[in-house]
mmCIF file of C-alpha atoms in Angstrom:
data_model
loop_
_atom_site.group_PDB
_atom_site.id
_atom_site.type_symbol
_atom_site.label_atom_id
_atom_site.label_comp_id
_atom_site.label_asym_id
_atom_site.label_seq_id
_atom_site.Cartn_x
_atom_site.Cartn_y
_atom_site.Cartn_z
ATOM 1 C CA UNK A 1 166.931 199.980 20.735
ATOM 2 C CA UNK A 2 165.178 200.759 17.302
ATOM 3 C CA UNK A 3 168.240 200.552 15.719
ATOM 4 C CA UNK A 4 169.145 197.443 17.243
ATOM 5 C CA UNK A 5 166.187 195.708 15.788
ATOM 6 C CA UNK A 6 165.464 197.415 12.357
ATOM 7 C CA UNK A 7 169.436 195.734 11.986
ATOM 8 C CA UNK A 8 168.381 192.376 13.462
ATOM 9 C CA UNK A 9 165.121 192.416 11.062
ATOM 10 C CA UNK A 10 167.797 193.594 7.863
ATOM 11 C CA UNK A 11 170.199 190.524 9.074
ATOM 12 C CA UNK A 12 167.762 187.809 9.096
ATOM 13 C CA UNK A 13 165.809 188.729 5.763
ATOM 14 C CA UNK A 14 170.158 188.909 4.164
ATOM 15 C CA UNK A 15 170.693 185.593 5.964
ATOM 16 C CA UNK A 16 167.637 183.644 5.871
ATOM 17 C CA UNK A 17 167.832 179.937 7.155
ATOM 18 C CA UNK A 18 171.528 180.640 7.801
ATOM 19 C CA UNK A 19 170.742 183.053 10.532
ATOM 20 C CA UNK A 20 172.432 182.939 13.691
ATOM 21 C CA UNK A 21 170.061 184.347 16.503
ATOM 22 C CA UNK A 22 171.539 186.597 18.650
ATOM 23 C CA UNK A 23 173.946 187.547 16.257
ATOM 24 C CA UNK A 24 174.375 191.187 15.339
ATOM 25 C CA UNK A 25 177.821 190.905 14.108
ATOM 26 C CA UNK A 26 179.502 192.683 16.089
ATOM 27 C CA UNK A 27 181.790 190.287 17.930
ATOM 28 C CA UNK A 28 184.469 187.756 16.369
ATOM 29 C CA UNK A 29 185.117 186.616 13.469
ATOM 30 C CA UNK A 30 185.886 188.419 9.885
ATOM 31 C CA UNK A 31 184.721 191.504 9.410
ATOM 32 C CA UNK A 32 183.318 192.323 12.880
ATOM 33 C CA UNK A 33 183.979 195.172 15.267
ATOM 34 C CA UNK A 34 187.076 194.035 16.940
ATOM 35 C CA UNK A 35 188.822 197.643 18.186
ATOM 36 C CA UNK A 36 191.579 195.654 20.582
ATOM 37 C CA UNK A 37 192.358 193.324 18.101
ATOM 38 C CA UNK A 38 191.669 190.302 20.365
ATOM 39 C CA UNK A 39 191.773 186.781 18.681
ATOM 40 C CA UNK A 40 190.353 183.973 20.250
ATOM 41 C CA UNK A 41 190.420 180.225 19.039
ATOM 42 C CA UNK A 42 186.603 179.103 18.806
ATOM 43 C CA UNK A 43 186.868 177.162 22.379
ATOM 44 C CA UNK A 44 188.290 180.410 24.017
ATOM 45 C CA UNK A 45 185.715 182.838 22.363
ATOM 46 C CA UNK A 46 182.484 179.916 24.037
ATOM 47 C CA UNK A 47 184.950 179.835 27.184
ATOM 48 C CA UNK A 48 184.373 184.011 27.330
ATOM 49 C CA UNK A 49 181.087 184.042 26.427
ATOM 50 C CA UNK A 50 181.160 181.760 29.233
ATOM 51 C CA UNK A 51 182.581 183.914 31.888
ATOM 52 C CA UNK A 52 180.465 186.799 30.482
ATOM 53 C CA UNK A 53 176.706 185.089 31.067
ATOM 54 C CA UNK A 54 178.626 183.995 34.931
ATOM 55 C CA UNK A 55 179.440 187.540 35.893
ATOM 56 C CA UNK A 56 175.740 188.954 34.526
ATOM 57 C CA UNK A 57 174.148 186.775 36.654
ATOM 58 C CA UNK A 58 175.841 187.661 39.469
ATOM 59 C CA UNK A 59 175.733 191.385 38.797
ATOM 60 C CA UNK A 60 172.075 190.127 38.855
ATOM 61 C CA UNK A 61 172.139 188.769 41.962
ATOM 62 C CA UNK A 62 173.476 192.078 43.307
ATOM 63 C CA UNK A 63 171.075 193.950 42.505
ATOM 64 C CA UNK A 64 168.610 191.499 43.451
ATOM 65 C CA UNK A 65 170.611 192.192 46.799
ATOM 66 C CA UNK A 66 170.132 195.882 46.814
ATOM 67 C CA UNK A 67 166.631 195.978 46.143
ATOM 68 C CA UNK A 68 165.653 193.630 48.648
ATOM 69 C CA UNK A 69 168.076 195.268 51.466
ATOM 70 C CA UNK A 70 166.262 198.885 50.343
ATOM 71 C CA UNK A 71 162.857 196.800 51.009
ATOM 72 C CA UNK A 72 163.405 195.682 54.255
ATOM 73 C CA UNK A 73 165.271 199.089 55.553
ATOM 74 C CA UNK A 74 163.805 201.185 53.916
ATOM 75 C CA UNK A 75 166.650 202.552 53.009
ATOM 76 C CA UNK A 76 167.123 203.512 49.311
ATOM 77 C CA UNK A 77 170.100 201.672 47.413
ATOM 78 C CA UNK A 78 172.043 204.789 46.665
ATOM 79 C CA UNK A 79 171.772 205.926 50.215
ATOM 80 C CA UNK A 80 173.420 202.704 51.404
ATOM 81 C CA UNK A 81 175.779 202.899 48.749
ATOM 82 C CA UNK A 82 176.712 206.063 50.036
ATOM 83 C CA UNK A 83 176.892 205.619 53.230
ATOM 84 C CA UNK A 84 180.013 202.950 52.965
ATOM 85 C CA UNK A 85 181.826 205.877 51.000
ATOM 86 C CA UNK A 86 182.180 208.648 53.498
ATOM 87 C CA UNK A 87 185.227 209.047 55.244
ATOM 88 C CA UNK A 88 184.545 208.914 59.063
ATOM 89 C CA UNK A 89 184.870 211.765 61.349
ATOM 90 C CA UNK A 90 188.484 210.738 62.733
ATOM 91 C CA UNK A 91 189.635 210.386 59.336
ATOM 92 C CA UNK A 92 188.925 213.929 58.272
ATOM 93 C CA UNK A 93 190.029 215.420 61.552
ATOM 94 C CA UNK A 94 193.797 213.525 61.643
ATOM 95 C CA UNK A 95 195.219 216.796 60.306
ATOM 96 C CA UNK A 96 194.486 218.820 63.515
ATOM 97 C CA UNK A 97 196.522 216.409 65.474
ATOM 98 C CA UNK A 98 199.695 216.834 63.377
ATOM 99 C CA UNK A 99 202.013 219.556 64.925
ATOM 100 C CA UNK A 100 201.998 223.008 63.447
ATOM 101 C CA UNK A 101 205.015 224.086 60.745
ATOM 102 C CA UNK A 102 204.922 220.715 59.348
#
């Protein structure tokens, strides 16, 4: 996170008035980190800037989800989490019911 700033703090004092906040260039345009050589028209890069503030909130709203679930269980989020991946007991007993030699 240091990092992160000290650059912010070196872009704005290159910049000046020109500065764009929230802009660490790192996404579109020339000379930016671009490693799957994605281009976007201007609309399409606001459209998935879009779609990428939409799915953060709702990620949000999950965990929002979680933590109030763990509150009124009392049962931790990880716990619950893990719960829905264990196979059941039928599951890990079907191979005793397959005849032998096969």
């Amino acid at each position: 996170m240091t990092y992160l700033e000290v650059r912010r703090i070196n872009i704005i004092k290159e910049e000046g008035e020109n500065y764009t906040p929230g802009d660490l260039r790192i996404g579109q345009g020339e000379g930016r980190w671009n490693p799957f050589g994605l281009e976007y028209s201007p609309e399409a890069y606001e459209e998935k800037q879009l779609q990428e503030l939409k799915h953060c909130r709702l990620a949000m709203i999950g965990i929002f989800g979680l933590w109030a679930q763990a509150q009124a269980s009392g049962v931790g989020a990880i716990e619950q989490l893990s719960a829905g991946l264990t196979a059941p007991d039928y599951y890990a007993k079907a191979g005793y019911f397959l005849p032998e030699g096969i």
